[in-house]
XYZ file of C-alpha atoms in Angstrom:
441
model
C 92.033 27.542 127.679
C 90.942 28.994 124.006
C 87.905 29.353 125.393
C 88.691 31.651 128.724
C 91.601 33.012 126.951
C 89.230 34.251 124.685
C 86.530 35.733 127.113
C 88.929 37.513 129.188
C 90.637 39.274 126.096
C 86.779 40.147 125.288
C 85.914 41.273 128.670
C 89.190 43.149 129.274
C 88.249 44.974 125.651
C 85.000 45.868 126.244
C 85.022 46.310 129.766
C 84.859 50.162 129.725
C 81.943 50.249 127.439
C 79.688 47.473 128.746
C 80.456 47.917 132.427
C 79.464 44.336 133.589
C 80.751 43.915 137.075
C 80.600 39.641 135.844
C 82.834 38.235 138.606
C 80.493 39.908 141.123
C 77.633 38.953 139.156
C 78.631 35.049 138.435
C 79.131 34.559 142.419
C 75.678 36.277 143.546
C 73.980 34.189 140.417
C 75.692 30.646 142.065
C 74.586 31.683 145.522
C 71.409 32.682 144.827
C 70.516 29.842 142.801
C 72.142 27.319 145.419
C 70.004 28.684 148.083
C 66.816 29.496 146.156
C 66.806 26.077 144.154
C 68.969 23.921 146.142
C 70.556 22.082 143.130
C 73.937 20.524 142.440
C 76.727 22.146 141.246
C 76.979 20.141 138.154
C 73.200 21.645 137.298
C 74.118 24.934 138.258
C 76.827 24.622 136.195
C 75.181 23.699 132.717
C 72.064 25.781 133.442
C 73.395 29.090 134.791
C 77.383 29.531 134.222
C 77.529 28.848 130.656
C 74.388 30.608 129.455
C 75.908 33.575 131.538
C 79.293 32.850 129.735
C 78.076 32.780 126.435
C 75.966 36.025 126.844
C 78.736 38.001 128.319
C 80.651 37.327 125.615
C 78.490 37.932 122.842
C 77.555 41.165 124.344
C 81.326 42.100 124.883
C 81.391 41.713 120.809
C 78.345 42.639 119.580
C 77.624 45.583 121.714
C 74.033 45.956 122.864
C 75.449 45.393 126.476
C 72.625 47.177 128.790
C 69.818 46.327 126.982
C 70.300 42.607 126.498
C 71.884 41.876 129.470
C 68.963 43.429 131.539
C 66.465 42.300 129.771
C 67.551 38.943 129.624
C 68.314 38.966 133.240
C 64.866 39.910 133.847
C 63.868 37.192 131.858
C 65.783 34.797 133.501
C 64.849 35.585 136.998
C 61.139 35.425 135.680
C 62.562 31.598 134.524
C 63.938 30.933 137.837
C 61.039 32.149 139.879
C 58.740 29.811 137.942
C 61.347 27.040 138.548
C 62.441 25.861 135.375
C 66.058 26.432 135.299
C 66.728 24.225 132.737
C 64.863 26.741 130.458
C 67.445 29.445 130.822
C 69.471 28.192 128.002
C 66.504 28.629 125.820
C 65.028 32.458 127.648
C 68.383 33.678 127.019
C 69.138 32.605 123.140
C 65.771 33.963 122.371
C 66.015 37.121 124.135
C 69.637 37.834 122.142
C 68.205 36.858 119.033
C 65.326 39.181 119.422
C 67.358 41.842 120.226
C 70.039 41.179 117.535
C 67.526 40.543 114.707
C 64.906 43.276 115.148
C 65.638 45.280 117.352
C 61.888 46.806 118.271
C 61.118 50.310 118.925
C 61.654 51.636 122.361
C 58.002 52.434 122.954
C 57.094 48.614 121.212
C 59.518 47.610 123.836
C 58.417 49.467 126.896
C 54.790 48.227 126.084
C 55.705 44.494 125.720
C 57.469 44.627 128.784
C 55.004 45.862 130.798
C 52.712 43.708 129.187
C 54.794 40.442 130.361
C 55.027 42.269 134.139
C 51.306 42.679 134.180
C 50.904 38.873 133.558
C 53.765 37.586 135.591
C 52.315 39.784 138.479
C 49.174 37.634 137.914
C 50.728 34.418 138.286
C 52.385 35.776 141.252
C 48.887 36.945 142.555
C 50.509 39.946 143.345
C 47.381 42.301 142.575
C 48.098 45.494 144.206
C 51.444 45.636 142.247
C 49.819 44.653 138.877
C 47.202 47.704 139.439
C 49.904 49.838 140.766
C 51.519 49.798 137.551
C 48.487 49.606 135.334
C 47.673 53.256 137.239
C 51.245 54.324 136.324
C 51.046 53.503 132.685
C 47.675 55.354 132.283
C 49.161 58.444 133.977
C 51.602 58.140 131.510
C 49.739 57.741 128.552
C 51.173 54.280 127.666
C 48.396 52.197 127.827
C 47.328 50.439 124.992
C 44.673 47.245 124.233
C 47.149 45.085 125.139
C 47.771 46.594 128.774
C 44.306 46.910 129.051
C 43.763 42.984 128.080
C 46.670 42.093 130.685
C 44.581 44.120 133.629
C 41.664 42.385 132.278
C 42.830 39.216 132.667
C 44.374 40.420 136.147
C 41.177 41.017 137.675
C 39.266 37.988 136.129
C 41.944 35.653 137.553
C 41.355 37.122 141.031
C 37.962 36.592 141.393
C 36.902 40.201 140.437
C 35.264 39.893 137.089
C 32.903 42.933 138.593
C 35.507 45.946 137.917
C 36.101 44.749 134.093
C 33.025 46.670 132.710
C 34.911 50.069 134.329
C 37.815 49.326 133.047
C 36.141 48.606 129.588
C 34.208 52.062 129.700
C 37.974 53.619 130.845
C 39.342 51.703 127.527
C 36.620 52.540 125.450
C 36.576 56.322 126.595
C 40.625 56.096 126.039
C 39.222 55.592 122.212
C 41.347 52.153 122.351
C 40.270 50.076 119.363
C 39.751 46.363 121.431
C 41.037 42.937 119.710
C 39.783 39.563 119.354
C 41.431 39.111 122.575
C 40.219 42.033 124.624
C 36.649 40.962 123.559
C 36.971 37.338 124.950
C 38.222 38.525 128.263
C 35.089 41.700 128.575
C 33.231 38.791 127.335
C 34.015 36.293 130.004
C 34.164 38.966 132.567
C 30.393 39.816 131.979
C 29.390 35.553 132.006
C 30.877 35.325 135.193
C 28.368 38.570 136.617
C 25.370 37.073 134.438
C 25.360 40.164 132.190
C 24.101 38.138 129.252
C 23.036 41.310 127.478
C 26.500 42.791 127.648
C 27.867 39.781 126.687
C 25.518 40.231 123.604
C 26.568 43.516 122.738
C 30.112 42.909 122.947
C 29.380 39.708 120.590
C 27.570 42.162 117.872
C 30.015 45.108 118.139
C 32.914 42.831 117.622
C 31.573 41.305 114.463
C 30.473 44.727 113.196
C 33.731 45.679 113.933
C 35.230 43.229 111.333
C 37.112 41.078 113.379
C 36.455 37.690 113.368
C 35.346 35.406 116.195
C 37.839 32.752 117.781
C 37.375 29.748 119.205
C 37.376 31.221 122.636
C 34.680 33.689 121.726
C 32.241 30.499 120.442
C 32.970 28.991 123.554
C 31.978 31.722 125.548
C 28.757 32.157 123.614
C 28.109 28.347 124.036
C 28.380 29.088 128.053
C 26.097 31.953 127.957
C 23.452 30.068 126.107
C 23.884 27.041 128.885
C 23.450 29.690 131.389
C 20.196 31.403 129.812
C 18.718 27.778 129.073
C 18.462 28.782 125.156
C 16.583 25.732 123.487
C 18.918 22.801 121.711
C 18.325 24.930 118.316
C 20.017 27.845 119.150
C 22.835 26.135 120.659
C 22.967 23.387 117.569
C 22.768 26.648 115.270
C 26.011 28.315 117.424
C 27.784 25.019 116.981
C 27.277 24.652 113.418
C 28.585 28.667 112.821
C 31.381 27.663 115.126
C 32.493 24.727 112.823
C 32.369 26.750 109.616
C 34.542 29.397 110.871
C 37.116 27.944 113.440
C 38.434 24.447 113.979
C 37.058 22.857 117.230
C 38.852 21.621 120.310
C 38.075 19.948 123.314
C 37.405 22.769 125.400
C 34.553 23.845 122.801
C 33.267 20.309 123.056
C 32.794 20.391 126.267
C 31.056 23.741 126.389
C 28.529 22.783 123.624
C 27.868 19.477 125.722
C 27.774 21.470 128.608
C 25.164 23.924 127.410
C 23.265 20.738 125.358
C 22.587 18.953 129.004
C 21.068 22.552 130.410
C 18.847 23.135 127.330
C 14.716 22.607 128.349
C 13.265 19.234 126.318
C 12.756 15.451 126.612
C 15.568 14.704 124.424
C 18.174 16.182 126.074
C 19.846 12.832 126.880
C 19.671 11.818 123.301
C 20.736 14.872 121.744
C 24.018 15.102 124.232
C 24.477 11.144 123.309
C 24.848 11.834 119.549
C 27.109 15.277 119.744
C 29.380 12.954 122.215
C 29.214 10.482 119.233
C 30.238 12.962 117.165
C 33.037 14.096 119.083
C 34.688 10.873 118.984
C 34.229 10.651 115.313
C 36.025 13.672 114.679
C 39.288 12.225 116.772
C 38.856 14.448 119.752
C 40.164 13.180 123.235
C 37.881 14.196 125.960
C 39.331 15.371 128.521
C 37.720 15.292 132.359
C 35.707 18.370 132.165
C 34.328 16.617 128.738
C 33.313 13.770 130.851
C 32.124 15.325 133.757
C 29.777 17.251 131.131
C 28.352 13.633 129.635
C 27.854 12.162 133.671
C 25.946 15.798 134.553
C 23.414 14.579 131.929
C 23.000 11.264 132.932
C 22.884 11.742 136.483
C 20.218 14.866 136.339
C 17.947 12.283 134.282
C 18.374 9.380 136.974
C 19.819 7.455 134.541
C 23.044 5.479 137.016
C 23.660 2.516 135.090
C 24.867 4.949 132.733
C 26.661 7.396 135.358
C 28.057 4.389 136.886
C 29.358 3.536 133.091
C 30.602 6.134 131.785
C 32.697 6.417 135.157
C 34.250 3.470 134.718
C 34.733 4.077 131.073
C 36.613 7.284 132.140
C 39.214 5.680 134.562
C 39.631 2.980 132.018
C 40.793 5.816 129.684
C 44.048 6.682 132.115
C 41.912 9.828 133.350
C 41.239 10.217 137.088
C 37.961 12.156 137.709
C 38.983 15.006 140.179
C 37.085 16.613 142.683
C 34.458 18.229 140.129
C 34.058 15.046 138.797
C 33.691 13.610 142.194
C 31.289 15.809 143.940
C 28.782 15.715 140.670
C 28.498 12.071 140.629
C 27.769 12.083 144.300
C 25.008 14.470 144.473
C 23.619 12.372 141.293
C 23.303 8.922 143.228
C 22.352 10.641 146.942
C 18.919 9.283 146.581
C 19.755 6.176 143.987
C 19.065 2.817 145.825
C 21.799 1.173 145.206
C 25.859 1.426 147.213
C 27.309 3.102 144.033
C 27.531 6.224 146.506
C 29.352 4.836 149.140
C 31.366 2.668 146.238
C 32.453 6.219 144.701
C 33.403 7.832 147.741
C 35.978 4.749 148.565
C 37.496 5.339 145.117
C 38.105 8.865 145.597
C 39.621 8.174 148.904
C 42.068 5.508 147.057
C 42.624 7.868 144.164
C 44.019 10.426 146.960
C 41.159 12.808 146.267
C 40.895 14.946 149.205
C 37.224 15.987 149.721
C 35.875 19.414 150.305
C 32.776 20.407 152.510
C 30.399 19.621 149.789
C 31.542 16.346 149.294
C 31.377 15.502 152.915
C 27.883 17.190 153.177
C 26.725 15.105 150.505
C 28.134 11.867 152.050
C 26.893 12.467 155.092
C 22.903 12.839 153.701
C 23.351 9.865 152.152
C 24.013 7.685 155.235
C 21.178 9.850 156.902
C 19.182 9.097 154.235
C 19.885 5.319 154.429
C 20.001 5.836 158.087
C 23.754 4.129 158.393
C 24.844 6.136 161.925
C 28.128 4.186 161.975
C 29.368 4.860 158.526
C 28.290 8.581 159.433
C 30.549 8.527 162.443
C 33.723 7.396 160.381
C 32.621 9.750 157.468
C 33.418 12.658 160.044
C 36.795 10.751 161.156
C 37.676 11.049 157.250
C 36.551 14.797 157.898
C 39.178 15.158 160.641
C 41.438 14.020 158.751
C 40.991 16.185 155.922
C 41.502 18.947 158.052
C 38.474 20.410 156.521
C 36.407 23.312 158.484
C 32.401 22.238 158.836
C 29.889 24.898 157.788
C 26.805 25.799 159.885
C 25.069 23.561 157.496
C 26.833 20.603 157.729
C 26.706 21.079 161.824
C 23.133 21.309 162.104
C 22.977 18.144 159.748
C 24.952 16.067 162.245
C 23.178 17.455 165.210
C 19.594 16.931 164.182
C 20.383 13.221 162.517
C 21.780 12.028 165.888
C 19.346 13.639 168.244
C 16.757 11.714 166.162
C 17.765 8.083 166.331
C 18.398 6.095 169.881
C 22.497 5.507 171.013
C 23.728 2.827 172.212
C 26.449 1.601 173.924
C 28.196 0.955 171.063
C 27.166 4.292 169.111
C 27.899 6.247 172.240
C 31.815 5.134 172.507
C 32.260 5.888 169.212
C 30.722 9.373 168.931
C 33.198 9.635 172.336
C 36.388 8.545 170.337
C 35.623 10.786 167.699
C 34.566 13.865 170.207
C 38.096 13.304 171.730
C 39.822 13.486 168.066
C 37.858 17.098 167.697
C 38.419 18.282 170.805
C 42.404 18.730 170.820
C 41.883 20.662 167.190
C 41.151 23.622 165.657
C 37.539 22.340 164.988
C 36.454 22.002 168.543
C 32.987 22.946 167.689
C 32.325 19.573 166.609
C 34.047 18.337 169.727
C 30.958 20.504 171.615
C 28.474 19.741 169.642
C 28.759 15.522 169.902
C 29.141 15.840 173.708
C 25.118 15.478 174.476
C 24.939 12.450 172.237
C 28.033 10.355 174.040
C 25.349 9.291 176.107
C 23.414 6.215 176.220
C 19.996 7.178 175.582
């Protein structure tokens, strides 16, 4: 009773100044959350009503009504859109503390909100709105280094890294001093489009500007050395320089192992194994990508026993191999004379990892190489269940294989069953392809 009396007293006392239409705001928030989140009334009360009541009372008592409410509401809406309704309380508390303890300058506040908005648009995959906002900031001369960094990140996430060099030149033309984060974003973009010389130039410019490379900078450099197939000595030298400057994490160790596995030389396996032991001794827990880098080394050198052992070790550690790991392992086991390939494929289906066209193409090539038509037909059934669209290369492989083998009555019946599956789906081109092979010959 005391709380509500105190609240309405404060609300009436400050109504004219705050201009908060609280009943309408609260009801719309309640209904909006009920529709969009479909949560219980109790969850709404705990997650929405009390933080909003506290926020309104605080604004009535201490002012900052418009700025705090608009900023707090936008942040709260972003949390609601992301699905973390339980984080509203912490978001509003942080926003109020930031507004009251150290209110920023108007320009700094505008820049920070713009950066957040560009980043949010990137997460929402709304590239057009992000580009429009960025152009609007440019036209108003309000784009700083953080805005350029956010826009470069947007382009990088949307596979438009080829546009980042132009953005970089535009930023330099405006005499904006790049930060380490901008250097990292630009170097990563140049690395994706294979402009290694530009990556090396940015690395040199960053160090000449007195900026210390971060762990991300060194990781990008390690990736570049691996893509260039540099010698193991250069890769190890970069690693030693990195360990003297910044602490390494699992991502940097993964990049080091991947780059080292691509280096030419007869001792690649031994060097990767030594690096793996050094990583484990330093207390770094390998991730799925780290295991994949080690598996790639054993696969490329046809050490299938170690490949299978590391895969089992990865599963025993609690990590589930993802599509990239399974695809790489199956490609390595394509021409091995063991049953490891079909076993790995069965394990992949048991872990509910949906194969892509690359995995299906690899497995079909494996069954074709071992002349197992029944397994190839079952693979086509799995492909239909996974709703994976075949490409022209896969269709050509299927046609050439079944045209080169004798079709028994049993095999023709199985092919006809698969043809009927594909006939009523969007993959009807497979049914048309299999139709000539459903006849005994």
